[in-house]
Amino acid sequence: MEHDAPPAVIGPEHAALMRRRVSIIAATRDALHRPHLMRALGCRLTADRRELTLFLSTGACTELLDDLRDNGRIAVVFTEPTTDRSLQLKGDGACIEPPAPGDAALVAHYVECFADEIALLGFDRVLVKTMFRHEPHELVTVRFEPREAYEQTPGPQAGERIRP
């Protein structure tokens, strides 16, 4: 008897948030439980919402990539700055891979959109361009299947696990 796969931990509402002009912070930890984090340069979510790919710059995330090679565990927080709406995803088995064709264009689009978002808060677009500056050969992807999701929007539900 075949069993249906469990539902994706990312529901349609959270997928929509992830596709908006959000800040994306990826975090890992090393064997001594020291955290390492960095800002992602965008992401790609599969149509079935089961797999997430983050875009990172190797020039800024050596320790984070080392942690992933060592233990494969990752946490990612998506926050829309103008609303503080936030989502945290956790996964393991993260794979570091080269970018796919078209990923550089997705990164460029993400940077422009994020610049639009924080401009609404009074920040200059140049700030975003500086924060996300990288050389094309530094682009790398981290692919993983989110296993847990948590509400992180400030308020009474912050920190609650989101059930599929």
C-alpha angles and dihedrals in degrees: 000000000000121000124211115242114257114262119271113265089229111076125200093264093054092044088056090052091050090054093053126086095290137159109240119203120183120199136187137166134224129227090277090053092250109152125233123187143170142172115266121225094226137298146239123222121197118241091251089052091232100112131047128194120197124200115223138171114239089209091067106033111050095132093044091052091047089053091051091051089050102045110357093224120138141170123196129191122200116196130177102214097207093054104022087229103158140183130186123204127190129195145155135212092054113180124210111217140166116262119271123234108283096026093107088057090050089052092049090050092048092051091051092048093047090049088055090051098052092040085068086062093052099262120137116247088231088070091062093045089053094045092052099038111136140146116256092242090056094066114113133165132223115203124193144148112247109233100178135029128195133191107238102170107125110261142068095316096050110130096018117135114245112227119211 
